[in-house]
Coordinates of C-alpha atoms in Angstrom, one line a residue:
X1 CA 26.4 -20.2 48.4
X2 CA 23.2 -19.1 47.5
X3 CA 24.0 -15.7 46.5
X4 CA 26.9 -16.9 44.1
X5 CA 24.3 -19.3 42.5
X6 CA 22.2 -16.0 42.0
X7 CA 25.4 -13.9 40.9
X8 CA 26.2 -16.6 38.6
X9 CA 22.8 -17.2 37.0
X10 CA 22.6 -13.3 36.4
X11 CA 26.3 -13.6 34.3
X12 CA 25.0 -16.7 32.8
X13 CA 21.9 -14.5 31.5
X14 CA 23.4 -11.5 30.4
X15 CA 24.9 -12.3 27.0
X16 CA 21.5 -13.8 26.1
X17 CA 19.2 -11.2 27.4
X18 CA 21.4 -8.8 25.2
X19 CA 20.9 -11.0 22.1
X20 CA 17.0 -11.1 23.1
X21 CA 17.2 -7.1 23.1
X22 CA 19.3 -6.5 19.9
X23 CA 16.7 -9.1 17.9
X24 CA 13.6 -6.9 19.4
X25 CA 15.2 -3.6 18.5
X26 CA 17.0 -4.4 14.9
X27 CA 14.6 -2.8 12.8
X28 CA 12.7 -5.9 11.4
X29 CA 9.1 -6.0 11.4
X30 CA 6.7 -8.9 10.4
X31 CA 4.6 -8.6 7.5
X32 CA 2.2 -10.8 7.7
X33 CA 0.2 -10.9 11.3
X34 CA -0.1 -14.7 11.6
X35 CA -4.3 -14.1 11.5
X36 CA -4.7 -12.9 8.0
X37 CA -3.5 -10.6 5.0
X38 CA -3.8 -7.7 6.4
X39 CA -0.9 -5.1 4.6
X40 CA -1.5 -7.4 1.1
X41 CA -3.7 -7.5 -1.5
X42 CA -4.9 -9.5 -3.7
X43 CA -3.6 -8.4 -7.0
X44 CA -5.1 -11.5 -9.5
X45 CA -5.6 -14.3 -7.6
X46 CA -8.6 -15.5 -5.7
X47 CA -9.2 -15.3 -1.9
X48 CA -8.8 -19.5 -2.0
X49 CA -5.3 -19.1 -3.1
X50 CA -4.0 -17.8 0.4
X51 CA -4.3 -19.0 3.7
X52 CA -3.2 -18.4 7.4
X53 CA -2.5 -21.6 9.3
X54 CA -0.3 -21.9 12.4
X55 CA 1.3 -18.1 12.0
X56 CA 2.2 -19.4 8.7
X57 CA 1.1 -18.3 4.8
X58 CA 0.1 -21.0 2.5
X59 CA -0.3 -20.7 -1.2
X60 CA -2.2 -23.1 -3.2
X61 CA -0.8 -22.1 -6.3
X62 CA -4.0 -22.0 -7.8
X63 CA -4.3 -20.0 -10.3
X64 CA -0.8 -18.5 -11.0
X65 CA -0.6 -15.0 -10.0
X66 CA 0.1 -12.6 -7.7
X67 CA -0.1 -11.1 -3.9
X68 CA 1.2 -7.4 -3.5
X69 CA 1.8 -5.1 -1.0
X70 CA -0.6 -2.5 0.3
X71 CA 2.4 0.1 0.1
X72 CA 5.9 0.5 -1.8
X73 CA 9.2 0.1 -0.5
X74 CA 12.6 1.4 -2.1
X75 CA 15.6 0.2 0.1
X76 CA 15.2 -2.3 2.7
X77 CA 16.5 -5.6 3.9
X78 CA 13.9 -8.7 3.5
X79 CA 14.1 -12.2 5.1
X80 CA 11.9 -15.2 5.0
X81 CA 11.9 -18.4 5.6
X82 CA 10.1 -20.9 2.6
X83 CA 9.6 -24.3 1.8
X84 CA 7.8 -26.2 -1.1
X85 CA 5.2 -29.1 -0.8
X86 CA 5.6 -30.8 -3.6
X87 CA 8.9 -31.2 -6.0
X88 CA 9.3 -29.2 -9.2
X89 CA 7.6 -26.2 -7.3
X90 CA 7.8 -23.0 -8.9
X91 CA 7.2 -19.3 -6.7
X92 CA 9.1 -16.1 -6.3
X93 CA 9.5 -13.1 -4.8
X94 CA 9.0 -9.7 -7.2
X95 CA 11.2 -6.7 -5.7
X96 CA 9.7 -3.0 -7.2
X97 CA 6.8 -4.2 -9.0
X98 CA 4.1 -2.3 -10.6
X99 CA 0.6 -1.9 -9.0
X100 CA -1.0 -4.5 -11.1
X101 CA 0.7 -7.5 -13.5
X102 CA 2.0 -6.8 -17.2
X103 CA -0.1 -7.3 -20.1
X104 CA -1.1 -10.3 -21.2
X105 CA 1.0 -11.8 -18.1
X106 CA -0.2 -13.5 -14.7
X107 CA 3.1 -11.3 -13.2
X108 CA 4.1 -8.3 -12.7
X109 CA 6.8 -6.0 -14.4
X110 CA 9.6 -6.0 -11.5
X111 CA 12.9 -7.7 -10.7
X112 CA 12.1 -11.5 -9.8
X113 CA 13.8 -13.3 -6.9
X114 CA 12.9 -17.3 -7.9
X115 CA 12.0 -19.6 -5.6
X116 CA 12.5 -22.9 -7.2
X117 CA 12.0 -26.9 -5.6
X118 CA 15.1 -28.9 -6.6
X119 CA 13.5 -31.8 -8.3
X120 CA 13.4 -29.0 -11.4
X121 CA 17.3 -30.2 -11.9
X122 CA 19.8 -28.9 -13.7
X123 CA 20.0 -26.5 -17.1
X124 CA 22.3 -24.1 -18.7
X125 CA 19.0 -20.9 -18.0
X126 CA 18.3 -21.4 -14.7
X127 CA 19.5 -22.8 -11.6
X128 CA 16.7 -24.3 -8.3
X129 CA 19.1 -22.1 -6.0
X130 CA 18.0 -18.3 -5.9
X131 CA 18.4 -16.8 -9.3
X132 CA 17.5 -13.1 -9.9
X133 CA 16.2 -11.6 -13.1
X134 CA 14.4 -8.4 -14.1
X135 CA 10.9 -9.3 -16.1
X136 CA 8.4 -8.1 -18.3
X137 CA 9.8 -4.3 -19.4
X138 CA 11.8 -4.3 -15.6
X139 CA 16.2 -3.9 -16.5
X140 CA 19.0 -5.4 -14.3
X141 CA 22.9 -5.6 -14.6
X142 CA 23.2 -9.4 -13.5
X143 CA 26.4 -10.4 -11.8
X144 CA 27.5 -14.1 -12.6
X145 CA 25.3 -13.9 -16.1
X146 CA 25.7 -16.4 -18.5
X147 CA 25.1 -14.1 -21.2
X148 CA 21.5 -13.0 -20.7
X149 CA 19.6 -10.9 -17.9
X150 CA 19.7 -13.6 -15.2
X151 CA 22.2 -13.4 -12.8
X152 CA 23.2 -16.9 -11.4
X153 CA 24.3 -17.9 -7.4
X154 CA 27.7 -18.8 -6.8
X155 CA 26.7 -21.5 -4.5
X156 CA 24.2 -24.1 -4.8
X157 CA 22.5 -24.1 -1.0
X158 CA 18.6 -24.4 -1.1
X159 CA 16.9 -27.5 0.6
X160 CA 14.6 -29.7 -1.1
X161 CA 10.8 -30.7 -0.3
X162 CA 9.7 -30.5 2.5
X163 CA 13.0 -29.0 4.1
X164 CA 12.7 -25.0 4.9
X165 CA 15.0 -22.6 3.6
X166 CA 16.0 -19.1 4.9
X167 CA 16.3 -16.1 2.3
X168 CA 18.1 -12.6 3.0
X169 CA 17.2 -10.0 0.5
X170 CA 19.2 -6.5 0.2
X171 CA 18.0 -4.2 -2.0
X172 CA 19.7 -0.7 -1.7
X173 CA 19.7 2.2 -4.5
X174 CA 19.0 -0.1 -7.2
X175 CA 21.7 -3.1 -6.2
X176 CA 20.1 -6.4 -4.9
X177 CA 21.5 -9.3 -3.2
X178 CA 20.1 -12.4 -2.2
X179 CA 21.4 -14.5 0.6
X180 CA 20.5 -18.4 0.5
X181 CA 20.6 -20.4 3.9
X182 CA 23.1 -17.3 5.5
X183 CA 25.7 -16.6 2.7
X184 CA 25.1 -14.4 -0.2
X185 CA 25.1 -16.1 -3.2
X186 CA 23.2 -14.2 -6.2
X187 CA 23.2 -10.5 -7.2
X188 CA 22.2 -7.8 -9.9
X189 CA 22.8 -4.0 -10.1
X190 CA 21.2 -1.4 -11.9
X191 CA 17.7 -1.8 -11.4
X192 CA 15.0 0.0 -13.2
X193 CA 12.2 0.2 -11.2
X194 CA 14.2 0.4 -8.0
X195 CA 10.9 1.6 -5.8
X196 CA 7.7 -0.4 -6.0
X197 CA 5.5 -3.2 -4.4
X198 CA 6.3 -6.4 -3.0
X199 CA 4.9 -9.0 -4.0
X200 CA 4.6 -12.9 -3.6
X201 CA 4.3 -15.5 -6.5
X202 CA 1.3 -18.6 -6.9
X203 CA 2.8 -20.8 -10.0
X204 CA 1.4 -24.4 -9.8
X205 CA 2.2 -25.4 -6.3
X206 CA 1.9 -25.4 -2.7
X207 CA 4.4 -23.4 -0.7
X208 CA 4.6 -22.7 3.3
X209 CA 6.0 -18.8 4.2
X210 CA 6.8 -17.8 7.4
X211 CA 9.2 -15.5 9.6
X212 CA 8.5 -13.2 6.7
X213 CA 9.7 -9.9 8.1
X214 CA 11.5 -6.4 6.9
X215 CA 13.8 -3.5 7.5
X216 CA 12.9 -0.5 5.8
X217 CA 16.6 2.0 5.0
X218 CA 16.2 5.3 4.3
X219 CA 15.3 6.4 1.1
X220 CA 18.1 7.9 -1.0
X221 CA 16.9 10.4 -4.1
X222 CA 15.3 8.7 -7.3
X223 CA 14.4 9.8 -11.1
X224 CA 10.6 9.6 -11.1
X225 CA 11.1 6.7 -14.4
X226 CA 12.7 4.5 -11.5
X227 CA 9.7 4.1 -9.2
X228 CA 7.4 1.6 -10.5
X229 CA 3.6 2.4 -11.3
X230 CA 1.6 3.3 -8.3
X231 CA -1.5 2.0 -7.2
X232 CA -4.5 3.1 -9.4
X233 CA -7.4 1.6 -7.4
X234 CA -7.6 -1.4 -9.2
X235 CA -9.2 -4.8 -8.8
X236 CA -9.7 -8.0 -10.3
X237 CA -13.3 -8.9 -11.7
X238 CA -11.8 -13.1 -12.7
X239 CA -10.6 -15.5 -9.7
X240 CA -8.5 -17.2 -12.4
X241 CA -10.5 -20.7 -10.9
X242 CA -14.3 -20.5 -12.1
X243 CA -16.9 -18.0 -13.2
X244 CA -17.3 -16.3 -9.8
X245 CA -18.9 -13.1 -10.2
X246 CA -19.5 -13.4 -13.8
X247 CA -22.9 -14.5 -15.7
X248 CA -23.9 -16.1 -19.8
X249 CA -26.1 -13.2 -21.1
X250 CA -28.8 -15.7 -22.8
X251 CA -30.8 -14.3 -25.5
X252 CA -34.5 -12.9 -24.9
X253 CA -37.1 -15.8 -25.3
X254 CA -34.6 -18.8 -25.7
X255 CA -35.6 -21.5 -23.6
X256 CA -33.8 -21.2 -19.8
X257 CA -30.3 -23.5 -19.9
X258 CA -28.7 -24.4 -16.5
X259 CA -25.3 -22.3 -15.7
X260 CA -23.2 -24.8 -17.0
X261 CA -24.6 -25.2 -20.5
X262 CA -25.1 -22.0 -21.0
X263 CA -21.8 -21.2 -19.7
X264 CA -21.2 -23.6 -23.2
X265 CA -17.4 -22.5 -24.7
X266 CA -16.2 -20.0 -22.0
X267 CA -13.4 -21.8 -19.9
X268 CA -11.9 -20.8 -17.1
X269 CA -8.1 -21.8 -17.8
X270 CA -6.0 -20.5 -14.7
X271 CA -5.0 -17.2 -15.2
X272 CA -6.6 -17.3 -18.6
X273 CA -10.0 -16.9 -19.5
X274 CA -10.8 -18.4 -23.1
X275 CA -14.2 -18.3 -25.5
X276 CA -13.3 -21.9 -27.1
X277 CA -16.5 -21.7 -29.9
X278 CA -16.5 -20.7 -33.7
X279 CA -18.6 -17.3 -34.9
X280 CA -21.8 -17.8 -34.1
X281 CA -22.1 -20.2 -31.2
X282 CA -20.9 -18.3 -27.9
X283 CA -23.0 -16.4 -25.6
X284 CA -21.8 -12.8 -24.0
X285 CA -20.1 -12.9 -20.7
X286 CA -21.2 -10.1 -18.1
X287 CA -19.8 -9.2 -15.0
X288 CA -22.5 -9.7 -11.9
X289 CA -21.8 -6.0 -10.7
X290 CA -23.1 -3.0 -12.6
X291 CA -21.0 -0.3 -13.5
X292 CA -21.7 3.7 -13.9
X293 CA -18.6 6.1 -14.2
X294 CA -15.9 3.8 -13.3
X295 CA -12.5 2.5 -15.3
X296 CA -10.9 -0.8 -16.6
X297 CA -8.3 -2.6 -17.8
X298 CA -8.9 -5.3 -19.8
X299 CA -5.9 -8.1 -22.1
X300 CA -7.2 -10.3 -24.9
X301 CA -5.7 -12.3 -27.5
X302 CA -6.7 -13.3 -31.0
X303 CA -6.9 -15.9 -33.2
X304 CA -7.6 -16.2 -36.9
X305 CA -11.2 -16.9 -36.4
X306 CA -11.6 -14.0 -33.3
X307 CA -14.2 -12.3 -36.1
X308 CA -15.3 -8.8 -34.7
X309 CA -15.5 -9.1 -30.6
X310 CA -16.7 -6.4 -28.7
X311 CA -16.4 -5.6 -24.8
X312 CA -19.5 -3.8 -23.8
X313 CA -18.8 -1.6 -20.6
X314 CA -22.0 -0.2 -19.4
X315 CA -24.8 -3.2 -21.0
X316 CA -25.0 -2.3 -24.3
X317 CA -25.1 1.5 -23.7
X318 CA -21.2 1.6 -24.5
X319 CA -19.8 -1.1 -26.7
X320 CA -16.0 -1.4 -28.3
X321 CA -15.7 -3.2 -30.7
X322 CA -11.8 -4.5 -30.2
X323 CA -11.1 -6.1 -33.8
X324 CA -13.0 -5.9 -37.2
X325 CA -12.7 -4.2 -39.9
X326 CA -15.5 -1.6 -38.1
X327 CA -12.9 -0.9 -35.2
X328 CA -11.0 2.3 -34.8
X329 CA -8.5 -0.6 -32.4
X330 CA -7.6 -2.4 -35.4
X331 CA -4.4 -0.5 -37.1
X332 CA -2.8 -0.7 -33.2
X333 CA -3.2 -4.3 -32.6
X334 CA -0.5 -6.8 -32.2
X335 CA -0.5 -10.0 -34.7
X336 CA -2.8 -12.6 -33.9
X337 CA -1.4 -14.5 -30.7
X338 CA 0.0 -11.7 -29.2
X339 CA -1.7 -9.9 -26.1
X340 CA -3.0 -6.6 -26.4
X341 CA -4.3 -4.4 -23.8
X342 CA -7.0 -2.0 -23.6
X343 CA -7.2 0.4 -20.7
X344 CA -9.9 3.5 -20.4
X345 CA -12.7 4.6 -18.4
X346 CA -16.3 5.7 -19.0
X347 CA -17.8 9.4 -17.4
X348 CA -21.1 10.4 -18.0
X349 CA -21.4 10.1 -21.8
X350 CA -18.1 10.0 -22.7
X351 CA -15.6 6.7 -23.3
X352 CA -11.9 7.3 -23.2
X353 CA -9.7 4.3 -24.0
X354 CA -6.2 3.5 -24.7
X355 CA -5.1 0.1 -26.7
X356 CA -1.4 -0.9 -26.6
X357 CA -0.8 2.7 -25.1
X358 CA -2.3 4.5 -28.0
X359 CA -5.1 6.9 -26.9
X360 CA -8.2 6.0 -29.9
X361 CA -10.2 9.1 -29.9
X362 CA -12.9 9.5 -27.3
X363 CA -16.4 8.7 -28.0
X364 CA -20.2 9.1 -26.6
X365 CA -21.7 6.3 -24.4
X366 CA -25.5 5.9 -26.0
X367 CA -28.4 6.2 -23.2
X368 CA -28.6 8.0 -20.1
X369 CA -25.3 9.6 -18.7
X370 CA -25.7 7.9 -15.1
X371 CA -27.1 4.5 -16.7
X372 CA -25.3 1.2 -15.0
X373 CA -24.6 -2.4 -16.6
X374 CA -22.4 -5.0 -16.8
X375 CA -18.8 -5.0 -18.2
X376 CA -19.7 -7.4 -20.9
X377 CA -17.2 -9.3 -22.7
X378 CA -18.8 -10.0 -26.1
X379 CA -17.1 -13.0 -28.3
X380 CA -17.4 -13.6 -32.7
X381 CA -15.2 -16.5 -32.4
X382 CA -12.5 -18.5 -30.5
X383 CA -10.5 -15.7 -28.3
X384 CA -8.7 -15.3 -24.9
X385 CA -9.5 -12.6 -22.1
X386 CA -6.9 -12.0 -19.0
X387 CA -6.3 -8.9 -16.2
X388 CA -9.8 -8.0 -16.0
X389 CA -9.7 -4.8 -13.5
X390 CA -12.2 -2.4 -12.5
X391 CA -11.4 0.7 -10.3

C-alpha cells in the first residue's frame, strides 16, 4: 500500500512539475532584481522617485518623468503586473523610445502604453483601460481609433485602487498588442520607431510594479529611420524636486544671503525649472560641477519679458546668448511659449551648437582651452529652463 501511495503521489506530481519546468524555461526574464535598478537608468527624474521594497518597484510620481532601459529591444513579449495608490493615477509604459525625453517634454518620443486609475472616468479621448498611442514625433496605425492616433481597447478590464492588474505586451515588427488582465484588448500597427528603450512613466502618483519580466524574439531587418535614437551618454544636471546640485551665483561684494533668498525667483516646478523675476532682479543659476570639453542639451521657453538670457557653459569663458536682438539663435526660435532646444558641445576653444536642429555657426570659447566652470544658466527676465543634460 505504501508503494501505490508513492506511485500515486509521483502521477499526482507530474503535470505540475511540468508546468514548474515550462515557466522556468519560457524565455522570460525579470527586469528588475528585487534589490535595486540595476539594468535602468534614470533618464529625468531624481534617485527619490524610485524605490525597491519587498521585490517590488515603487514610484513616487515625483516629479513626472522618466525611467529607461540601459539597452534597446526591438521585438519581444512584456508582462507586468501594476497597481495604483491613489485614484485618478496617471503612468505608462513607452515601447521604442529615444535615449532621452522630447524637447520641451517630461517624456520621451515613443509609442505610449497608458496606465490609467479608474476614478479618471469616462471621455470620448481616452479610456482608464489600456489605450495605446504614439507621442511626441513617434507614428502608429491605431486599431479601434476614434478618429485620431489613439487606438482604444475593446474591453473595459482594469482594476481600480488598490486592486493589481496584469499587462501582456506584444510588440513584433512594428505591430503592438496589449493584453489587459489575460485577453487582448488594445492594438496599433505601423510603428515608427519600432526599436528603442523601455521605459517607465512617474506622472503625479504612487504606483507599485512587480513581476515585471520579458522575452526578447529575434530581431527581423529594420530601415535605420525605425530605430529610435541611441544612447548619447547623457545625464540629467535638475532632480525636477529642488535645487540639488545647482548654486545662485551672487555678485562680488554684495552682502552674503542664505540659499534660500538668494535662490529669490528660481522655482523648482516638477519637471520644470522657472526664473519667476522681471529684468533686473534674478541672480545666475550655476551648476555645482565644473565642466571642460564636455556636451549639453539644454530646453527653455520664453515669455514676452525673457529680455536677452544667456546660458554660460564654461563660467563666463563661453557664453550664448539664447534670445536678443545680439543672438545669432534668434531668427530659429519658436514664438514666445513654445519650447526650444539647444544642443552642442564645447572642445578646447571651440563652441558648436545646434537650436531647434539648426547648426548656428561655431564660435571661440574666450580663456584658456582646458579652463573648467559651471554650466550657468543666466536669466534677463521671467523664463522657463527643462532637460538639462550633460554627457
Amino acid at each position: 500500500m505504501h508503494r501505490s501511495w508513492i506511485v500515486a503521489l509521483v502521477l499526482l506530481l507530474a503535470p505540475t512539475a511540468n508546468l514548474w519546468s515550462q515557466q522556468k524555461d519560457d524565455g522570460f526574464v525579470p527586469m528588475f532584481n528585487g534589490k535595486d535598478l540595476s539594468g535602468w537608468q534614470l533618464v529625468n527624474t531624481d534617485p527619490r522617485t524610485w524605490s525597491v521594497e519587498d521585490g517590488m518597484l515603487i514610484c513616487s510620481g515625483k516629479p513626472i518623468g522618466e525611467l529607461r532601459t540601459d539597452r534597446m529591444y526591438q521585438n519581444f513579449i512584456m508582462e507586468v503586473e501594476w497597481r495604483h495608490m491613489v485614484p485618478k493615477g496617471n503612468a505608462g509604459i513607452f515601447v521604442w523610445a529615444d535615449d532621452i525625453t522630447a524637447k520641451g517634454q517630461p517624456f520621451h518620443r515613443g509609442i505610449e502604453v497608458q496606465i490609467l486609475e479608474n476614478a479618471y472616468g469616462k471621455a470620448d479621448w481616452f479610456t482608464t483601460h489600456g489605450d495605446i498611442f504614439p507621442i511626441h514625433g513617434a507614428k502608429m496605425t491605431p486599431v479601434n481609433d476614434r478618429g485620431g492616433s489613439r487606438a482604444f481597447p475593446t474591453e473595459m478590464r482594469s482594476l481600480p485602487t488598490p486592486q493589481w492588474n496584469h499587462y501582456r505586451i506584444e510588440a513584433i515588427d512594428g505591430t503592438i498588442s496589449l493584453a489587459v488582465n489575460g485577453k487582448v484588448v488594445t492594438r496599433g500597427t505601423d510603428c515608427n520607431p519600432r526599436k528603442g528603450y523601455l521605459c517607465i512613466e512617474s506622472e503625479g502618483g504612487v504606483v507599485h510594479y512587480r513581476n515585471v519580466k520579458i522575452k526578447e524574439l529575434p530581431d527581423t531587418p529594420i530601415e535605420a529611420n525605425m530605430i529610435a535614437i541611441a544612447d548619447r551618454g547623457y545625464r540629467c544636471l535638475y532632480t525636477g524636486i529642488d535645487l540639488t546640485g545647482w548654486s545662485v551665483q551672487q555678485p562680488a561684494g554684495a552682502a552674503e544671503q542664505t540659499a534660500e533668498k538668494a535662490a529669490g525667483h528660481w522655482k523648482p516646478s516638477d519637471w520644470v525649472l522657472s526664473c519667476t523675476g522681471a529684468a533686473g532682479t534674478n541672480l545666475p543659476l550655476a551648476s555645482d560641477e565644473a565642466f571642460g570639453d564636455y556636451g549639453f542639451v539644454v530646453d527653455f521657453r520664453l515669455t514676452k519679458d525673457s529680455g536677452s538670457p544667456q546660458i554660460r557653459l564654461r563660467g563666463d569663458a563661453a557664453a550664448v546668448a539664447i534670445a536678443g536682438d545680439d543672438s545669432p539663435l534668434t531668427p530659429h526660435l519658436d514664438k514666445v511659449g513654445k519650447w526650444n532646444r539647444i544642443e552642442g558641445e564645447v572642445r578646447g576653444d571651440k563652441v558648436s551648437l545646434t537650436i531647434n536642429g539648426t547648426q548656428i555657426e561655431p564660435f571661440a570659447a574666450t580663456g584658456s582651452a582646458d579652463a573648467k566652470g559651471p554650466l550657468t544658466l543666466v536669466p534677463d527676465g521671467p523664463v522657463d529652463f527643462t532637460n538639462i543634460f550633460v554627457r
